[in-house]
Amino acid sequence: MSSSIWHPFTQHGLNEPVPLVTHAKGALLHTADGRAVIDAISSWWVTTHGHCHPRIMAAIAEQTQKLDQLIFAGWTHEPAEEVAAGLRAIMPESLTRVFFSDSGSTSVEVALKMALGFWHWRGENRHRIVVMDHSYHGDTIGAMSVGARGVFNRPYDPLLFDVGRIPFPAAGAEQATLDALEALCRQPDTAALIVEPLVLGSGGMLIYGPETLKAMREICAKHGVLFIADEVMTGWGRTGTLTACEQAGVVPDILCLSKGLTGGSVPLAVTMASEPIFEAHHSTDRARMFFHSSSYTANPIACAAAAANLAIWREEPVLERVAALAERQVAWIEKLDRFCHFNNPRTLGTIAALDLKTSGETGYMSDLAPRLMAFFRERDVLLRPLGNTVYVMPPYCIADDELARVWDAIGEAVISF
Ligand code: PLP
């Protein structure tokens, strides 16, 4: 199809096909040429309950008849109030404040600004952000600054700010991560640590243990360094629990949520903050207000979708569905492991990943991932490997036969590549 659209993370010079999707339901994407493609990565990790979930679609339709958009500086509306109350009821009690934005990246920008604002208004010169190697927090300038550096952001490097870095806590090397964190937290200018709890997504589905997450949280608390949990990918059941932090008994000072917040239907994000962070900005002095907004902050239609998602979480056995999917993922990867050779099979909740053993170049920029994507596309399966890492992160409603088709295709790929 000829088009003037400039797609994200797409090299148009390679002329790869860009399938046209006309409609979707559950785990299936239907294309204009009549194919039913299994969305095995939940359309970039957003779709939790399934595409076009009836309750969420109905809530959106109803909201379109009431209020489409409202300036959110100094005004409010029912769907936003409902979402804030719903989040307060299920997220840790100490996260008392809900700030809306519209994507995972913006929720991270907001978190960073909150952390810096907190220290600024407390009169302490703390501005250093500590980050974990291989992290990904989004593609805006601040989010890139706290993420891994490389080919993705080389042209923008002069603009990215300096951060403190700790190594990924690979199995057996966790202490090195904790020691590095301890050393950075001792620096008087360290403001906050931002982490993807339990699993680094874009970094290659790198999984680490809850004990390490807990220990990192304790080190931050000991030194008064703010702990920011970026649960943009891990939230909403992805790792088996509502949030990944829960598995470590960790309560962050600031929590970023997006993707599954609306069940993955429309864009919305929140950054939840503890009371001291709000209090640092709370004043009769107008100069101290939190200077962050975008035109569509807390868009009522998006909030109606999020409110419907929260109702689904309250009223339906979502975690049971998550647990059932997690079991099926483990069963599939174990089955494949008996017949094929690959490296590092791993699962966490609904996420399953493995690394292909290939003789050629396997880096993110090698042609392996595009070749694999084409291989899966030919089999009507949407997978988007990260280098040689193939992962499956489907909507929780994926049917047995659909999941079987995904894993059959992966089995074929393991043999063929
Ligand atoms: N943080 C994490 C952990 C993510 O995985 C992502 C996206 O994949 C983001 C932030 C950025 O979210 P968005 O793409 O909605 O800006």
PDB file of C-alpha atoms in Angstrom, residues 154-365:
ATOM      1  CA  ARG A 154      22.757   8.188  19.262  1.00  0.00           C
ATOM      2  CA  PRO A 155      21.708  11.274  17.225  1.00  0.00           C
ATOM      3  CA  TYR A 156      20.056  12.778  20.307  1.00  0.00           C
ATOM      4  CA  ASP A 157      22.873  11.918  22.692  1.00  0.00           C
ATOM      5  CA  PRO A 158      24.117  15.510  23.026  1.00  0.00           C
ATOM      6  CA  LEU A 159      20.740  16.417  24.500  1.00  0.00           C
ATOM      7  CA  LEU A 160      20.412  13.527  26.962  1.00  0.00           C
ATOM      8  CA  PHE A 161      21.250  14.247  30.589  1.00  0.00           C
ATOM      9  CA  ASP A 162      23.800  12.355  32.682  1.00  0.00           C
ATOM     10  CA  VAL A 163      22.591   9.624  35.004  1.00  0.00           C
ATOM     11  CA  GLY A 164      24.117   7.185  37.486  1.00  0.00           C
ATOM     12  CA  ARG A 165      24.111   3.601  36.231  1.00  0.00           C
ATOM     13  CA  ILE A 166      23.860   0.278  38.012  1.00  0.00           C
ATOM     14  CA  PRO A 167      24.389  -3.078  36.277  1.00  0.00           C
ATOM     15  CA  PHE A 168      21.487  -5.404  35.528  1.00  0.00           C
ATOM     16  CA  PRO A 169      21.296  -7.906  38.437  1.00  0.00           C
ATOM     17  CA  ALA A 170      22.050 -11.032  36.422  1.00  0.00           C
ATOM     18  CA  ALA A 171      21.636 -14.312  38.328  1.00  0.00           C
ATOM     19  CA  GLY A 172      24.586 -14.679  40.693  1.00  0.00           C
ATOM     20  CA  ALA A 173      25.706 -11.073  40.232  1.00  0.00           C
ATOM     21  CA  GLU A 174      22.977  -9.342  42.206  1.00  0.00           C
ATOM     22  CA  GLN A 175      25.357  -8.090  44.875  1.00  0.00           C
ATOM     23  CA  ALA A 176      27.271  -6.011  42.312  1.00  0.00           C
ATOM     24  CA  THR A 177      24.020  -4.210  41.466  1.00  0.00           C
ATOM     25  CA  LEU A 178      23.233  -3.566  45.107  1.00  0.00           C
ATOM     26  CA  ASP A 179      26.767  -2.364  45.847  1.00  0.00           C
ATOM     27  CA  ALA A 180      26.652   0.024  42.881  1.00  0.00           C
ATOM     28  CA  LEU A 181      23.297   1.343  44.032  1.00  0.00           C
ATOM     29  CA  GLU A 182      24.529   1.787  47.585  1.00  0.00           C
ATOM     30  CA  ALA A 183      27.539   3.767  46.342  1.00  0.00           C
ATOM     31  CA  LEU A 184      25.391   6.036  44.170  1.00  0.00           C
ATOM     32  CA  CYS A 185      22.796   6.549  46.901  1.00  0.00           C
ATOM     33  CA  ARG A 186      25.571   7.750  49.211  1.00  0.00           C
ATOM     34  CA  GLN A 187      26.267  10.633  46.813  1.00  0.00           C
ATOM     35  CA  PRO A 188      24.551  13.710  48.222  1.00  0.00           C
ATOM     36  CA  ASP A 189      23.165  14.748  44.804  1.00  0.00           C
ATOM     37  CA  THR A 190      21.255  11.505  44.112  1.00  0.00           C
ATOM     38  CA  ALA A 191      17.548  12.235  43.765  1.00  0.00           C
ATOM     39  CA  ALA A 192      15.880   9.013  42.645  1.00  0.00           C
ATOM     40  CA  LEU A 193      16.217   5.523  41.234  1.00  0.00           C
ATOM     41  CA  ILE A 194      13.941   4.537  38.359  1.00  0.00           C
ATOM     42  CA  VAL A 195      13.477   0.841  37.608  1.00  0.00           C
ATOM     43  CA  GLU A 196      11.394  -1.583  35.597  1.00  0.00           C
ATOM     44  CA  PRO A 197      10.391  -3.988  38.388  1.00  0.00           C
ATOM     45  CA  LEU A 198      11.284  -7.692  37.879  1.00  0.00           C
ATOM     46  CA  VAL A 199      11.617  -7.597  34.093  1.00  0.00           C
ATOM     47  CA  LEU A 200      13.326  -5.271  31.638  1.00  0.00           C
ATOM     48  CA  GLY A 201      11.080  -5.399  28.572  1.00  0.00           C
ATOM     49  CA  SER A 202      12.700  -3.737  25.573  1.00  0.00           C
ATOM     50  CA  GLY A 203      16.121  -4.583  27.008  1.00  0.00           C
ATOM     51  CA  GLY A 204      15.423  -8.221  26.056  1.00  0.00           C
ATOM     52  CA  MET A 205      12.870  -9.565  28.577  1.00  0.00           C
ATOM     53  CA  LEU A 206      15.604  -9.744  31.221  1.00  0.00           C
ATOM     54  CA  ILE A 207      14.150 -11.126  34.435  1.00  0.00           C
ATOM     55  CA  TYR A 208      15.508 -10.610  37.946  1.00  0.00           C
ATOM     56  CA  GLY A 209      14.246 -11.667  41.350  1.00  0.00           C
ATOM     57  CA  PRO A 210      11.924  -9.983  43.831  1.00  0.00           C
ATOM     58  CA  GLU A 211      14.597 -10.199  46.570  1.00  0.00           C
ATOM     59  CA  THR A 212      16.828  -7.914  44.522  1.00  0.00           C
ATOM     60  CA  LEU A 213      13.989  -5.475  43.874  1.00  0.00           C
ATOM     61  CA  LYS A 214      13.237  -5.454  47.594  1.00  0.00           C
ATOM     62  CA  ALA A 215      16.895  -4.901  48.476  1.00  0.00           C
ATOM     63  CA  MET A 216      17.105  -2.011  45.981  1.00  0.00           C
ATOM     64  CA  ARG A 217      14.040  -0.441  47.547  1.00  0.00           C
ATOM     65  CA  GLU A 218      15.569  -0.777  51.021  1.00  0.00           C
ATOM     66  CA  ILE A 219      18.829   0.857  49.949  1.00  0.00           C
ATOM     67  CA  CYS A 220      16.920   3.825  48.492  1.00  0.00           C
ATOM     68  CA  ALA A 221      14.819   4.161  51.644  1.00  0.00           C
ATOM     69  CA  LYS A 222      17.929   4.027  53.836  1.00  0.00           C
ATOM     70  CA  HIS A 223      19.460   6.982  51.982  1.00  0.00           C
ATOM     71  CA  GLY A 224      16.236   8.926  51.438  1.00  0.00           C
ATOM     72  CA  VAL A 225      16.526   8.439  47.660  1.00  0.00           C
ATOM     73  CA  LEU A 226      13.149   8.345  45.893  1.00  0.00           C
ATOM     74  CA  PHE A 227      12.165   5.019  44.345  1.00  0.00           C
ATOM     75  CA  ILE A 228      10.307   5.264  41.030  1.00  0.00           C
ATOM     76  CA  ALA A 229       8.678   2.073  39.735  1.00  0.00           C
ATOM     77  CA  ASP A 230       8.029   2.151  36.001  1.00  0.00           C
ATOM     78  CA  GLU A 231       5.218  -0.404  35.761  1.00  0.00           C
ATOM     79  CA  VAL A 232       4.175   0.736  32.298  1.00  0.00           C
ATOM     80  CA  MET A 233       4.805  -2.769  30.944  1.00  0.00           C
ATOM     81  CA  THR A 234       4.663  -4.839  34.120  1.00  0.00           C
ATOM     82  CA  GLY A 235       1.435  -3.407  35.539  1.00  0.00           C
ATOM     83  CA  TRP A 236      -2.086  -4.779  35.131  1.00  0.00           C
ATOM     84  CA  GLY A 237      -1.309  -8.456  35.651  1.00  0.00           C
ATOM     85  CA  ARG A 238       1.494  -8.903  33.111  1.00  0.00           C
ATOM     86  CA  THR A 239       3.865 -10.491  35.614  1.00  0.00           C
ATOM     87  CA  GLY A 240       1.200 -12.495  37.434  1.00  0.00           C
ATOM     88  CA  THR A 241       0.155  -9.870  39.974  1.00  0.00           C
ATOM     89  CA  LEU A 242      -1.559  -6.509  39.581  1.00  0.00           C
ATOM     90  CA  THR A 243       1.860  -4.836  39.821  1.00  0.00           C
ATOM     91  CA  ALA A 244       5.286  -6.479  39.783  1.00  0.00           C
ATOM     92  CA  CYS A 245       6.318  -4.538  42.913  1.00  0.00           C
ATOM     93  CA  GLU A 246       3.687  -6.489  44.819  1.00  0.00           C
ATOM     94  CA  GLN A 247       5.728  -9.705  44.413  1.00  0.00           C
ATOM     95  CA  ALA A 248       8.605  -8.072  46.273  1.00  0.00           C
ATOM     96  CA  GLY A 249       6.418  -6.390  48.881  1.00  0.00           C
ATOM     97  CA  VAL A 250       7.756  -3.101  47.515  1.00  0.00           C
ATOM     98  CA  VAL A 251       5.852   0.176  47.662  1.00  0.00           C
ATOM     99  CA  PRO A 252       7.441   2.863  45.500  1.00  0.00           C
ATOM    100  CA  ASP A 253       7.380   6.604  46.149  1.00  0.00           C
ATOM    101  CA  ILE A 254       6.266   7.162  42.569  1.00  0.00           C
ATOM    102  CA  LEU A 255       4.504   4.670  40.289  1.00  0.00           C
ATOM    103  CA  CYS A 256       4.114   4.952  36.498  1.00  0.00           C
ATOM    104  CA  LEU A 257       1.190   3.140  34.861  1.00  0.00           C
ATOM    105  CA  SER A 258      -0.084   3.181  31.273  1.00  0.00           C
ATOM    106  CA  LYS A 259      -0.670   0.491  28.579  1.00  0.00           C
ATOM    107  CA  GLY A 260      -3.156  -1.817  30.397  1.00  0.00           C
ATOM    108  CA  LEU A 261      -4.663   1.110  32.317  1.00  0.00           C
ATOM    109  CA  THR A 262      -7.382   1.321  29.660  1.00  0.00           C
ATOM    110  CA  GLY A 263      -7.174  -2.409  28.946  1.00  0.00           C
ATOM    111  CA  GLY A 264      -4.952  -1.265  26.077  1.00  0.00           C
ATOM    112  CA  SER A 265      -7.772   0.391  24.166  1.00  0.00           C
ATOM    113  CA  VAL A 266      -6.960   4.119  24.099  1.00  0.00           C
ATOM    114  CA  PRO A 267      -3.962   6.143  25.308  1.00  0.00           C
ATOM    115  CA  LEU A 268      -3.830   7.167  28.955  1.00  0.00           C
ATOM    116  CA  ALA A 269      -1.260   7.112  31.738  1.00  0.00           C
ATOM    117  CA  VAL A 270      -0.982   8.004  35.368  1.00  0.00           C
ATOM    118  CA  THR A 271       1.880   8.799  37.677  1.00  0.00           C
ATOM    119  CA  MET A 272       0.922   8.067  41.263  1.00  0.00           C
ATOM    120  CA  ALA A 273       2.849   9.821  44.016  1.00  0.00           C
ATOM    121  CA  SER A 274       3.109   9.624  47.775  1.00  0.00           C
ATOM    122  CA  GLU A 275       1.873  12.499  49.907  1.00  0.00           C
ATOM    123  CA  PRO A 276       5.302  14.033  50.709  1.00  0.00           C
ATOM    124  CA  ILE A 277       5.917  14.504  46.982  1.00  0.00           C
ATOM    125  CA  PHE A 278       2.590  16.286  46.579  1.00  0.00           C
ATOM    126  CA  GLU A 279       3.185  18.237  49.791  1.00  0.00           C
ATOM    127  CA  ALA A 280       6.506  19.563  48.501  1.00  0.00           C
ATOM    128  CA  HIS A 281       4.562  21.316  45.712  1.00  0.00           C
ATOM    129  CA  HIS A 282       1.531  22.225  47.857  1.00  0.00           C
ATOM    130  CA  SER A 283       1.615  25.884  48.825  1.00  0.00           C
ATOM    131  CA  THR A 284      -0.092  29.234  48.438  1.00  0.00           C
ATOM    132  CA  ASP A 285       2.839  30.182  46.225  1.00  0.00           C
ATOM    133  CA  ARG A 286       1.823  29.842  42.561  1.00  0.00           C
ATOM    134  CA  ALA A 287       5.472  29.369  41.557  1.00  0.00           C
ATOM    135  CA  ARG A 288       5.467  26.063  43.406  1.00  0.00           C
ATOM    136  CA  MET A 289       2.662  24.378  41.487  1.00  0.00           C
ATOM    137  CA  PHE A 290       3.521  21.319  39.391  1.00  0.00           C
ATOM    138  CA  PHE A 291       4.225  22.755  35.960  1.00  0.00           C
ATOM    139  CA  HIS A 292       3.265  19.878  33.731  1.00  0.00           C
ATOM    140  CA  SER A 293       0.344  19.402  31.400  1.00  0.00           C
ATOM    141  CA  SER A 294      -0.649  18.368  27.926  1.00  0.00           C
ATOM    142  CA  SER A 295      -3.807  19.387  26.096  1.00  0.00           C
ATOM    143  CA  TYR A 296      -5.429  15.986  26.455  1.00  0.00           C
ATOM    144  CA  THR A 297      -4.514  15.353  30.108  1.00  0.00           C
ATOM    145  CA  ALA A 298      -7.148  12.971  31.548  1.00  0.00           C
ATOM    146  CA  ASN A 299      -9.214  12.954  28.373  1.00  0.00           C
ATOM    147  CA  PRO A 300     -12.747  11.927  29.477  1.00  0.00           C
ATOM    148  CA  ILE A 301     -13.131   9.227  26.819  1.00  0.00           C
ATOM    149  CA  ALA A 302      -9.799   7.644  27.781  1.00  0.00           C
ATOM    150  CA  CYS A 303     -10.747   7.909  31.461  1.00  0.00           C
ATOM    151  CA  ALA A 304     -14.081   6.193  30.754  1.00  0.00           C
ATOM    152  CA  ALA A 305     -12.112   3.322  29.196  1.00  0.00           C
ATOM    153  CA  ALA A 306      -9.842   3.182  32.265  1.00  0.00           C
ATOM    154  CA  ALA A 307     -12.847   3.241  34.589  1.00  0.00           C
ATOM    155  CA  ALA A 308     -14.300   0.287  32.670  1.00  0.00           C
ATOM    156  CA  ASN A 309     -10.972  -1.517  32.963  1.00  0.00           C
ATOM    157  CA  LEU A 310     -10.946  -0.927  36.715  1.00  0.00           C
ATOM    158  CA  ALA A 311     -14.496  -2.307  36.918  1.00  0.00           C
ATOM    159  CA  ILE A 312     -13.351  -5.424  35.047  1.00  0.00           C
ATOM    160  CA  TRP A 313     -10.544  -5.845  37.564  1.00  0.00           C
ATOM    161  CA  ARG A 314     -12.985  -5.416  40.447  1.00  0.00           C
ATOM    162  CA  GLU A 315     -15.713  -7.684  39.114  1.00  0.00           C
ATOM    163  CA  GLU A 316     -14.067 -10.357  36.982  1.00  0.00           C
ATOM    164  CA  PRO A 317     -11.478 -13.016  37.879  1.00  0.00           C
ATOM    165  CA  VAL A 318      -8.675 -11.312  35.947  1.00  0.00           C
ATOM    166  CA  LEU A 319      -5.870 -12.697  38.097  1.00  0.00           C
ATOM    167  CA  GLU A 320      -7.231 -16.222  37.633  1.00  0.00           C
ATOM    168  CA  ARG A 321      -7.109 -15.712  33.861  1.00  0.00           C
ATOM    169  CA  VAL A 322      -3.574 -14.386  34.224  1.00  0.00           C
ATOM    170  CA  ALA A 323      -2.551 -17.431  36.305  1.00  0.00           C
ATOM    171  CA  ALA A 324      -4.101 -19.806  33.777  1.00  0.00           C
ATOM    172  CA  LEU A 325      -2.274 -18.104  30.898  1.00  0.00           C
ATOM    173  CA  ALA A 326       0.967 -18.134  32.907  1.00  0.00           C
ATOM    174  CA  GLU A 327       0.630 -21.910  33.357  1.00  0.00           C
ATOM    175  CA  ARG A 328      -0.024 -22.434  29.658  1.00  0.00           C
ATOM    176  CA  GLN A 329       3.040 -20.348  28.784  1.00  0.00           C
ATOM    177  CA  VAL A 330       5.227 -22.443  31.104  1.00  0.00           C
ATOM    178  CA  ALA A 331       3.805 -25.657  29.629  1.00  0.00           C
ATOM    179  CA  TRP A 332       4.533 -24.492  26.078  1.00  0.00           C
ATOM    180  CA  ILE A 333       8.070 -23.366  26.715  1.00  0.00           C
ATOM    181  CA  GLU A 334       8.820 -26.619  28.584  1.00  0.00           C
ATOM    182  CA  LYS A 335       7.351 -28.651  25.748  1.00  0.00           C
ATOM    183  CA  LEU A 336       9.441 -26.810  23.187  1.00  0.00           C
ATOM    184  CA  ASP A 337      12.511 -27.173  25.364  1.00  0.00           C
ATOM    185  CA  ARG A 338      12.191 -30.974  25.144  1.00  0.00           C
ATOM    186  CA  PHE A 339      12.384 -30.952  21.346  1.00  0.00           C
ATOM    187  CA  CYS A 340      14.403 -27.912  20.342  1.00  0.00           C
ATOM    188  CA  HIS A 341      17.596 -26.180  21.326  1.00  0.00           C
ATOM    189  CA  PHE A 342      17.572 -22.598  22.432  1.00  0.00           C
ATOM    190  CA  ASN A 343      19.068 -20.557  25.227  1.00  0.00           C
ATOM    191  CA  ASN A 344      17.699 -19.105  28.392  1.00  0.00           C
ATOM    192  CA  PRO A 345      14.015 -20.097  28.384  1.00  0.00           C
ATOM    193  CA  ARG A 346      12.247 -17.898  30.915  1.00  0.00           C
ATOM    194  CA  THR A 347       8.787 -16.941  32.040  1.00  0.00           C
ATOM    195  CA  LEU A 348       7.305 -14.404  34.388  1.00  0.00           C
ATOM    196  CA  GLY A 349       3.536 -14.338  34.695  1.00  0.00           C
ATOM    197  CA  THR A 350       2.071 -14.076  31.202  1.00  0.00           C
ATOM    198  CA  ILE A 351       5.462 -13.332  29.615  1.00  0.00           C
ATOM    199  CA  ALA A 352       7.537 -16.124  28.051  1.00  0.00           C
ATOM    200  CA  ALA A 353      10.858 -15.619  26.266  1.00  0.00           C
ATOM    201  CA  LEU A 354      13.758 -17.578  24.820  1.00  0.00           C
ATOM    202  CA  ASP A 355      16.946 -16.757  22.935  1.00  0.00           C
ATOM    203  CA  LEU A 356      17.485 -18.384  19.570  1.00  0.00           C
ATOM    204  CA  LYS A 357      20.805 -20.081  18.947  1.00  0.00           C
ATOM    205  CA  THR A 358      21.937 -18.911  15.551  1.00  0.00           C
ATOM    206  CA  SER A 359      25.362 -18.872  14.009  1.00  0.00           C
ATOM    207  CA  GLY A 360      25.011 -15.420  12.440  1.00  0.00           C
ATOM    208  CA  GLU A 361      24.795 -11.917  13.845  1.00  0.00           C
ATOM    209  CA  THR A 362      22.050 -11.661  16.487  1.00  0.00           C
ATOM    210  CA  GLY A 363      22.218  -8.058  17.741  1.00  0.00           C
ATOM    211  CA  TYR A 364      19.213  -5.753  17.720  1.00  0.00           C
ATOM    212  CA  MET A 365      20.363  -4.174  14.451  1.00  0.00           C
TER     213      MET A 365
END
